[in-house]
Tab-separated table of C-alpha atoms in Angstrom:
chain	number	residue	atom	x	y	z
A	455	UNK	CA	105.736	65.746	111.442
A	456	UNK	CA	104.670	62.221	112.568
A	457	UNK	CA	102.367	61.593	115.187
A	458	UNK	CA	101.503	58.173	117.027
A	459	UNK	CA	97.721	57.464	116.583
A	460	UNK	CA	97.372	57.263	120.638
A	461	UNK	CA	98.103	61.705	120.635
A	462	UNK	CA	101.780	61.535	121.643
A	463	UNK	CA	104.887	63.384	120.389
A	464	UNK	CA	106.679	61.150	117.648
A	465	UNK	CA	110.252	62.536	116.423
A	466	UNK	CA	110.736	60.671	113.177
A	467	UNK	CA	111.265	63.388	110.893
A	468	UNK	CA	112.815	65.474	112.967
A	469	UNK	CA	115.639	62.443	113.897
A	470	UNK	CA	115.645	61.776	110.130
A	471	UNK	CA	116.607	65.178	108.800
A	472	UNK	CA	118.393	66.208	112.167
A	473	UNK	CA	117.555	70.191	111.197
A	474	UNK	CA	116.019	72.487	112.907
A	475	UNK	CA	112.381	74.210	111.838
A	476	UNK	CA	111.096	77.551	112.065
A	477	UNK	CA	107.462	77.829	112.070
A	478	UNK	CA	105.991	81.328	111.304
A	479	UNK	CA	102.487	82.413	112.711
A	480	UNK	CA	101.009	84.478	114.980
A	481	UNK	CA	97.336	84.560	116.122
A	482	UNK	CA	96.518	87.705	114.111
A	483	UNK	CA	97.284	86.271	111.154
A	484	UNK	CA	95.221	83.049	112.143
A	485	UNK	CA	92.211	85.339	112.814
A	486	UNK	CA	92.626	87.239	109.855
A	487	UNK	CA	93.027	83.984	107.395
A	488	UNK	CA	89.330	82.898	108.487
A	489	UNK	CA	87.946	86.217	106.213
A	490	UNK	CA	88.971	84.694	103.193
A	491	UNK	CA	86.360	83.111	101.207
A	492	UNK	CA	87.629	79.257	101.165
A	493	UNK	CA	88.868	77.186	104.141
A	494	UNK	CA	87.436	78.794	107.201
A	495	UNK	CA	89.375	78.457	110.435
A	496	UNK	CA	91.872	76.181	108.565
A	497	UNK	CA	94.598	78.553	110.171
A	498	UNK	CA	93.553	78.307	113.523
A	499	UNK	CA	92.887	74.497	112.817
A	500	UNK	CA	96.598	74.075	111.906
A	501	UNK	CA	98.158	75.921	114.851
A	502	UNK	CA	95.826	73.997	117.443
A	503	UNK	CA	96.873	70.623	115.887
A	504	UNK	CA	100.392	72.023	116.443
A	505	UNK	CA	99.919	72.730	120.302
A	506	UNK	CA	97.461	69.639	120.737
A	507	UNK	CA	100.361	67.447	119.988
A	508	UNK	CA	102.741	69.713	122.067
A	509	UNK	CA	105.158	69.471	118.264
A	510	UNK	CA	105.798	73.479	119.257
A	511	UNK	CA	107.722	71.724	122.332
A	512	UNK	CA	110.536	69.949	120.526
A	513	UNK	CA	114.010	71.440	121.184
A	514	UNK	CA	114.639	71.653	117.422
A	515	UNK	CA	111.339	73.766	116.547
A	516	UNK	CA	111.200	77.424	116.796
A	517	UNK	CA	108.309	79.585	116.721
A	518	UNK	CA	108.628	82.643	114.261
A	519	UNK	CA	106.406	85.349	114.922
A	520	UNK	CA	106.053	87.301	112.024
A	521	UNK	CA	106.501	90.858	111.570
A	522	UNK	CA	103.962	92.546	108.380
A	523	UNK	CA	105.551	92.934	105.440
A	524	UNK	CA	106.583	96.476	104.907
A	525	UNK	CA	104.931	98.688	101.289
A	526	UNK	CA	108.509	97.672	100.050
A	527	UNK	CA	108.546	94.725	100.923
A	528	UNK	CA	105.285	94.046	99.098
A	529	UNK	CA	106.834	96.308	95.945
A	530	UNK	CA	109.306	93.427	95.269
A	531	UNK	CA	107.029	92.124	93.323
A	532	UNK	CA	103.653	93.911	93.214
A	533	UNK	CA	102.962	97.002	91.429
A	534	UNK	CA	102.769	100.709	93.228
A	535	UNK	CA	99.231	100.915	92.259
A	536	UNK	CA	98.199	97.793	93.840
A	537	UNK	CA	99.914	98.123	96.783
A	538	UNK	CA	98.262	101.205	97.152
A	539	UNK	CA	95.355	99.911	96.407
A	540	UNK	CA	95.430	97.284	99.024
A	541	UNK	CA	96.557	99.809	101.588
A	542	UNK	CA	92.879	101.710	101.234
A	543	UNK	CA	91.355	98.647	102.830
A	544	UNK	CA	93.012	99.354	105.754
A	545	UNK	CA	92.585	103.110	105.508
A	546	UNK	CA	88.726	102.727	104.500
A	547	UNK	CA	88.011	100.658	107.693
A	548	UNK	CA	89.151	103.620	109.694
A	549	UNK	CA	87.092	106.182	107.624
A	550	UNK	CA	84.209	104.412	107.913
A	551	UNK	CA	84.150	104.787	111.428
A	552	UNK	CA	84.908	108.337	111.353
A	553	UNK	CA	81.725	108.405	109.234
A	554	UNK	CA	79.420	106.597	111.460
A	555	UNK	CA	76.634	108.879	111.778
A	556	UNK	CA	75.839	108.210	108.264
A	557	UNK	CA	74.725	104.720	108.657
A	558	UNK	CA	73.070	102.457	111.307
A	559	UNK	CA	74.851	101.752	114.527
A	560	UNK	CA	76.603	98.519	114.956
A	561	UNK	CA	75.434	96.564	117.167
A	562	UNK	CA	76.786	93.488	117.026
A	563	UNK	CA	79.896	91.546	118.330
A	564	UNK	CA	83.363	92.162	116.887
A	565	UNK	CA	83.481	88.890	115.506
A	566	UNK	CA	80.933	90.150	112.808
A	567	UNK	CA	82.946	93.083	112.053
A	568	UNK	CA	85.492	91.500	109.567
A	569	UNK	CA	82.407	90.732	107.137
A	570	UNK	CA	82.934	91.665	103.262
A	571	UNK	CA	82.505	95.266	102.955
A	572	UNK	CA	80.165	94.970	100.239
A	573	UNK	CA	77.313	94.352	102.581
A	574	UNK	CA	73.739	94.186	100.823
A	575	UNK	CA	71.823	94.703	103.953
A	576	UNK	CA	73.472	98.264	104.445
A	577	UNK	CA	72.919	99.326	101.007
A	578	UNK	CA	69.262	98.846	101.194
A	579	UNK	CA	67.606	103.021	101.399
A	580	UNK	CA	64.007	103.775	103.014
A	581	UNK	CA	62.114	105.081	99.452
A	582	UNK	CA	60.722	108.727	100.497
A	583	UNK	CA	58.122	107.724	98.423
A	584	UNK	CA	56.839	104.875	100.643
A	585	UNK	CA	53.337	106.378	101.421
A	586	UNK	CA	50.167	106.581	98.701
A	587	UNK	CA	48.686	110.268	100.518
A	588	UNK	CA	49.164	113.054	103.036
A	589	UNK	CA	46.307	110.905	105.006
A	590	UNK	CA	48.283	107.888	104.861
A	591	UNK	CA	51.296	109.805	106.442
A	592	UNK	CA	49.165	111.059	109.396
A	593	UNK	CA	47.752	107.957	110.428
A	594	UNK	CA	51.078	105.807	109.882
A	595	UNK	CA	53.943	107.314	112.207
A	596	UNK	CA	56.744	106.664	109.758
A	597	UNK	CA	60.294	105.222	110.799
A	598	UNK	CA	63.160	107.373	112.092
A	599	UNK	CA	64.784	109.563	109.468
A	600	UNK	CA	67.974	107.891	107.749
A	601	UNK	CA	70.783	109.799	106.046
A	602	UNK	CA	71.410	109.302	102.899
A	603	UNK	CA	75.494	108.853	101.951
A	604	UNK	CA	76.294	111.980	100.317
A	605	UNK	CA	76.958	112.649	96.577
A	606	UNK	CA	81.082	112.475	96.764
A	607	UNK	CA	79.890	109.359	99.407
A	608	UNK	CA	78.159	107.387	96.339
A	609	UNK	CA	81.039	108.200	93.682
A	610	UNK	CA	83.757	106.853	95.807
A	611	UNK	CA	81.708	103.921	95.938
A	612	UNK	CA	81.228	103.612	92.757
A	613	UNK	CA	85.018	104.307	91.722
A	614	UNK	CA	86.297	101.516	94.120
A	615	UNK	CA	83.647	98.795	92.726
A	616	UNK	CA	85.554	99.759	89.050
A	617	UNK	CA	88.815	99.643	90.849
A	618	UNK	CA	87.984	96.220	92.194
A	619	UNK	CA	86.935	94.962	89.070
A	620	UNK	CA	90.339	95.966	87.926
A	621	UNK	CA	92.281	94.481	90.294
A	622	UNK	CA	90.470	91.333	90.475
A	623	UNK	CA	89.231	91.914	93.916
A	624	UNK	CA	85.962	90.360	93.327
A	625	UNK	CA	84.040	86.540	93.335
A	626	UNK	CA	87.147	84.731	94.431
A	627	UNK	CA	89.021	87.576	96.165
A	628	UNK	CA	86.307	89.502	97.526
A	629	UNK	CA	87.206	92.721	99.886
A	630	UNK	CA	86.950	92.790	103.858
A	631	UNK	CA	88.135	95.969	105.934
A	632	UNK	CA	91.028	93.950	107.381
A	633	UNK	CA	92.802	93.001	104.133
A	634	UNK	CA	95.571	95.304	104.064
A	635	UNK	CA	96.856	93.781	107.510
A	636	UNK	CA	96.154	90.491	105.956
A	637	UNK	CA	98.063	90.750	103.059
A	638	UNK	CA	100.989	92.305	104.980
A	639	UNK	CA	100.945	89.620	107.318
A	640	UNK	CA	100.986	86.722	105.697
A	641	UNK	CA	104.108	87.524	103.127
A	642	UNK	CA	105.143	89.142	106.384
A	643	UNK	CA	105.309	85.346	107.548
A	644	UNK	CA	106.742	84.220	104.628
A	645	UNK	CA	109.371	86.665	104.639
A	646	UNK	CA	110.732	85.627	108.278
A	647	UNK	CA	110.999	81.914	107.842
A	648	UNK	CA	112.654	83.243	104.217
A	649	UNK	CA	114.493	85.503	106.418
A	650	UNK	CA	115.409	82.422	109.173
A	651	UNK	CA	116.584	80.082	106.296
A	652	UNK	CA	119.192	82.967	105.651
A	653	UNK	CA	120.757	82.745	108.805
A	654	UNK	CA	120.655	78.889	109.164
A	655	UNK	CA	120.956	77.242	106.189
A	656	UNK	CA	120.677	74.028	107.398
A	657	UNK	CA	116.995	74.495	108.876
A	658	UNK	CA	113.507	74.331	107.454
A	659	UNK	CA	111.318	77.159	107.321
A	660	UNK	CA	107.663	76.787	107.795
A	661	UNK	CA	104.684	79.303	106.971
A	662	UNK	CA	101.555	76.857	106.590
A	663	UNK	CA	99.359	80.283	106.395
A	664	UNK	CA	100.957	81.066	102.813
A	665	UNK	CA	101.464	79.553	99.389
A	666	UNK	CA	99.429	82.274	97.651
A	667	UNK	CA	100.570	81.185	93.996
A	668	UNK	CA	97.685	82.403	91.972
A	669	UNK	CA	98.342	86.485	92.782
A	670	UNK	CA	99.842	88.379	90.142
A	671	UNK	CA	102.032	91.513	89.971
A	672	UNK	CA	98.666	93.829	90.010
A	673	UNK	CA	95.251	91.207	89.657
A	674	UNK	CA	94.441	88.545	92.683
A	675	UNK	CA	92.509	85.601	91.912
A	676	UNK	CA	91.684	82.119	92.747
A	677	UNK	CA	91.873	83.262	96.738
A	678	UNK	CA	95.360	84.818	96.280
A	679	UNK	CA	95.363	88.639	97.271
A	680	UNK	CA	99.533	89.026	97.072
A	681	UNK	CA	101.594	86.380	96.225
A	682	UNK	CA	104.033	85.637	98.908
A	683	UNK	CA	105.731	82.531	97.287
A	684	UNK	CA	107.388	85.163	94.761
A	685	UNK	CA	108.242	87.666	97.301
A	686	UNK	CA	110.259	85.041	99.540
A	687	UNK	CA	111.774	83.545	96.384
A	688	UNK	CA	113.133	87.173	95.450
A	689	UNK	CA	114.327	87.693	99.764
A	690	UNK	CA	116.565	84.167	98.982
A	691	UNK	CA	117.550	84.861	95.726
A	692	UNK	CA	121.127	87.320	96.927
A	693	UNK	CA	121.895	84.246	99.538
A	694	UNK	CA	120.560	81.514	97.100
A	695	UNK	CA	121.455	82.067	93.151
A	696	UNK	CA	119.386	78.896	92.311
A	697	UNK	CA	116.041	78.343	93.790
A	698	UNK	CA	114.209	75.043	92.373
A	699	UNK	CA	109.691	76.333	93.261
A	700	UNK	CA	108.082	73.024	93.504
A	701	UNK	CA	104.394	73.429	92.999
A	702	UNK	CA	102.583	70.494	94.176
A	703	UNK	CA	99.110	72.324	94.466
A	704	UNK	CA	96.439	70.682	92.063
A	705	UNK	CA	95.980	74.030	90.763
A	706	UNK	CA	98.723	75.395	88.366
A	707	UNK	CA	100.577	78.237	90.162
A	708	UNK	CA	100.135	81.161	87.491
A	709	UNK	CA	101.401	83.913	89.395
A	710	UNK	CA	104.967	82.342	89.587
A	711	UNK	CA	105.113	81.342	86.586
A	712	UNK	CA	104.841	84.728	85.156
A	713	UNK	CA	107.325	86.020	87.523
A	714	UNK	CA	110.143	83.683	86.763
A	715	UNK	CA	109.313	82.637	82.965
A	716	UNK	CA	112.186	84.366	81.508
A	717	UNK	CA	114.621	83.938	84.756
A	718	UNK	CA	117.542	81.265	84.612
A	719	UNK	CA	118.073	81.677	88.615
A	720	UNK	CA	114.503	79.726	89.409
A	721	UNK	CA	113.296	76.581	88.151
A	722	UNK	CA	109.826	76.269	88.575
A	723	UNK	CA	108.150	72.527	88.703
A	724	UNK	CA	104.730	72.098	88.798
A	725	UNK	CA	102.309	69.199	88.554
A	726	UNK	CA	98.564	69.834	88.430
A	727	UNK	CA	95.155	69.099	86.902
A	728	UNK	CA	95.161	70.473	83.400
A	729	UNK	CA	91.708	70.717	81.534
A	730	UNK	CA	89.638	73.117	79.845
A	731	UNK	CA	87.442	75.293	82.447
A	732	UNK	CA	89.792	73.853	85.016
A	733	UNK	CA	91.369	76.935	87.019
A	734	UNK	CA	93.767	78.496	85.776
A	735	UNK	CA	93.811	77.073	82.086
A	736	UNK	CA	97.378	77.823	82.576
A	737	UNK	CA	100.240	74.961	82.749
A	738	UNK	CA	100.357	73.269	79.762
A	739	UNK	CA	103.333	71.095	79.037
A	740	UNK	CA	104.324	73.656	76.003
A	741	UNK	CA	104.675	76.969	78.376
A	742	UNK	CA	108.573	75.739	79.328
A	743	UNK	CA	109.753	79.296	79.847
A	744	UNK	CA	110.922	82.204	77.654
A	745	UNK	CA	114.827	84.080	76.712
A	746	UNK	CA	117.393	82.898	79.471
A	747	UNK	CA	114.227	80.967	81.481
A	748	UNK	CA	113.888	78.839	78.877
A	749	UNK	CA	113.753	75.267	79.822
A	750	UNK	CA	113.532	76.392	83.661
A	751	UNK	CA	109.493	75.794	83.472
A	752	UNK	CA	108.559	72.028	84.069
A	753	UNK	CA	104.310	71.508	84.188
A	754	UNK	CA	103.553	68.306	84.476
A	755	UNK	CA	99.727	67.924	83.756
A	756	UNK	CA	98.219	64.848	85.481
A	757	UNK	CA	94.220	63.384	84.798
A	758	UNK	CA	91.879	62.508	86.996
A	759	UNK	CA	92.205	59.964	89.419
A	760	UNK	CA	95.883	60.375	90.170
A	761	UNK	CA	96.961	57.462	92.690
A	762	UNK	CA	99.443	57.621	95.601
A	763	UNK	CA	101.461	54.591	93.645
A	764	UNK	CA	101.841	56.652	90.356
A	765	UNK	CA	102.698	59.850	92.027
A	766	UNK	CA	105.724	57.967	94.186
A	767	UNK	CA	106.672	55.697	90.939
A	768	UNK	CA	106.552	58.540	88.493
A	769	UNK	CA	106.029	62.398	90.205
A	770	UNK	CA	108.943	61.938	92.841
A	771	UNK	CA	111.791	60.669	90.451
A	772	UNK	CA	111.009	63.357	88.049
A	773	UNK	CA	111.474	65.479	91.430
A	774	UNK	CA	114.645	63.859	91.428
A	775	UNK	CA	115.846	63.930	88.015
A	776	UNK	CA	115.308	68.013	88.257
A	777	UNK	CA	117.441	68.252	91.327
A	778	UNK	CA	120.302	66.577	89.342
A	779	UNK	CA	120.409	68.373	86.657
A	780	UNK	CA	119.304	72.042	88.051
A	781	UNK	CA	121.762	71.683	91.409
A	782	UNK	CA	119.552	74.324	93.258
A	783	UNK	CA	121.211	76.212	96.296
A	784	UNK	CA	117.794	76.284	98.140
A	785	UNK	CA	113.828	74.823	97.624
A	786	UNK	CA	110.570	76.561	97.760
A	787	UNK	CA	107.521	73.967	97.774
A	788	UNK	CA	104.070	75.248	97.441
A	789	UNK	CA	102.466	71.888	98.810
A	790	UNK	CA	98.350	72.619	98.305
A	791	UNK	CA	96.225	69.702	99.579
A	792	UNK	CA	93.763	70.176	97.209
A	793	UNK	CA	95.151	66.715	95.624
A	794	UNK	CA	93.720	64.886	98.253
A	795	UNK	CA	91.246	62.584	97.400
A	796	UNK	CA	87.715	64.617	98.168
A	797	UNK	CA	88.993	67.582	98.035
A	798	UNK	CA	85.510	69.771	96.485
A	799	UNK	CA	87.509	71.772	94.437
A	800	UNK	CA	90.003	69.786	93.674
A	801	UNK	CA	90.507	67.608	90.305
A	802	UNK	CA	89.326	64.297	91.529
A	803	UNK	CA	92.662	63.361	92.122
A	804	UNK	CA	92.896	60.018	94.603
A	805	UNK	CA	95.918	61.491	96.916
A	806	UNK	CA	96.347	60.603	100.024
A	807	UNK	CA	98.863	62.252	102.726
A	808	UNK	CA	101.283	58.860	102.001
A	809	UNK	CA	101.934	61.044	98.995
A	810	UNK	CA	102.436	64.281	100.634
A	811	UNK	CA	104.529	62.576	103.482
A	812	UNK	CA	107.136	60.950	101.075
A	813	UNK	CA	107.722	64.351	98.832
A	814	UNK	CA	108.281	65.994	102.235
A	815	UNK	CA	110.835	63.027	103.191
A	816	UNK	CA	112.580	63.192	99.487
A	817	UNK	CA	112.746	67.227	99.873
A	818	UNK	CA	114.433	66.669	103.705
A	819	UNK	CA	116.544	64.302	102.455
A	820	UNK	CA	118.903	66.632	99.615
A	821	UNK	CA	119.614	68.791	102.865
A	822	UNK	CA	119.743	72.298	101.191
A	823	UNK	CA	117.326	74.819	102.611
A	824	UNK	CA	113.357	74.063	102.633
A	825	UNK	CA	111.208	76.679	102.640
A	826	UNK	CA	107.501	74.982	102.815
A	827	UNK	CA	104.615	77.034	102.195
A	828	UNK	CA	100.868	76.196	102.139
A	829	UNK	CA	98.625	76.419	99.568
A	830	UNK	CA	95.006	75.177	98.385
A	831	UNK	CA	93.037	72.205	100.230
A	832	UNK	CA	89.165	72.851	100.334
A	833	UNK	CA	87.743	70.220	102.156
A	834	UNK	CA	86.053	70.893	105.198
């Protein structure tokens, strides 16, 4: 969407592509984006800009709010024992209240209560040993008696720190009590503006909140819990036999790569910063797909320093050319800010939104259905 510098309402894009866009959010899932680790209160950023420049107004835009994604809907593409997994974040939240007594009271506001679980301050135990003598104990009155988690209490503990481990649900992905309703929420999103592109065809579908490429089938990583970009891909697949996933995040999208790697019914286009140490490592220009999906993996790996003028002179006709020759029935783009020039985790790449703006107006301009997802973008 275009906006006049003076704050007003400007309709280009909308009289351009003459389509109608569903927008999914929902203040919930705003709130619960600013626990992850990266990009605090982008969400909430994103949705005020929206409301600031009255764009929610527009006859042609709907808002979508999202319903959570269902265990089965999650199964389309992650494993039983993650989902599980996932789901005793949201069960743990509620047993740790029910087991209150055996900890400090809380109390503080509720905005510090969606803090990482693994909280160093609460694991810190009064030694019984604290005092030298019996004299020393008379003469010092001694602080009030703590309890002590229980035996079965410390095991659990020490079972779900393995399990973490396991399912990558440390560093990057680190665990907060809300996360089940997170995760469910935010492919919940995805799935209704997947779902809204079903019955319209000829609209847009918006969720700004996902773009989650990095999560695989049973590991998260690189700030991706579940990855919502497959899950809508598989929701459009029955209405849409050929989905072209363009990936214009700076970091390569792993987690739909594996997915689709040996499927013929979803190109997958990526360009991104390839280098060793660089996250992922994955994307190379020789991983081109596998069995029927051969050929339907495209990474283009770009250096550092990546200009607006190269990206429109080179990026978007290759864009082009794969539209031509794939004839998709629908689009998926991932489009990550994290190009943007001064982005601190980005690949030094010299981007600015001209890029971003003319990708959008190429993708608008095949008039199939757009799904556009969010992804990474770092800078604060």
């Amino acid at each position: 969407f275009s906006v006049t510098s003076g704050g007003k309402k400007c309709g280009k894009c909308f009289e351009m592509s003459n389509r109608c866009v569903h927008y999914a959010t929902c203040p919930e899932l705003c709130q619960l984006s600013t626990n992850l680790p990266v990009h605090k209160k982008r969400a909430i950023l994103i949705d005020s800009l929206i409301q600031a420049y009255e764009i929610h107004l527009h006859p042609d835009f709907h808002v979508i709010t999202p319903k959570p994604a269902t265990p089965s809907d999650l199964l389309m593409f992650h494993t039983p024992n993650y989902v599980e997994y996932l789901q005793h974040f949201q069960r743990h939240s509620v047993e740790a209240d029910s087991h209150s007594d055996d900890e400090e009271p809380d109390t503080t506001s509720n905005t510090t209560a969606m803090t990482p679980i693994h909280n160093s301050e609460k694991s810190k135990a009064i030694s019984v040993f604290d005092f030298d003598d019996e004299e020393s104990e008379q003469s010092i009155a001694p602080p009030p008696p703590k309890r002590f988690k229980s035996t079965s209490q410390r095991i659990r503990k020490t079972e779900d720190s393995a399990k973490n481990d396991l399912f990558g649900l440390v560093d990057d992905c680190s665990t907060f009590p809300e996360l089940y309703r997170y995760c469910s929420l935010v492919v919940g999103a995805s799935l209704s503006a997947a779902r809204a592109l079903i019955s319209n065809p000829q609209s847009i579908a918006i969720n700004w909140h996902g773009g989650r490429h990095h999560a695989k089938k049973n590991l998260a990583g690189g700030f991706c819990y579940v990855n919502d970009v497959v899950v809508s891909i598989l929701e459009l697949l029955p209405r849409f036999p050929k989905i072209l996933c363009i990936d214009t995040d700076a970091h390569h999208g792993d987690g739909i790569q594996e997915a689709f790697y040996h499927s013929n019914k979803v190109f997958y286009f990526s360009i991104h910063h390839h280098a060793a140490g660089f996250y992922p490592t994955t994307g190379s220009v020789c991983e081109q797909g596998a069995g029927k999906g051969l050929h339907h993996t495209v990474n283009v790996c770009l250096e550092q320093g990546l200009s607006d003028k190269f990206f429109c002179e080179n990026v978007l006709p290759l864009i082009e050319r794969v539209r031509e020759v794939f004839q998709p029935d629908a689009v998926v783009w991932v489009c990550g800010v994290d190009g943007l020039a001064g982005d601190p985790l980005g690949p030094r790449w010299n981007l600015t939104d001209h890029s971003l703006v003319m990708c959008a107006k190429q993708l608008m301009g095949w008039n199939i259905p757009l799904l556009a997802l969010g992804g990474g973008g770092y800078n604060q």
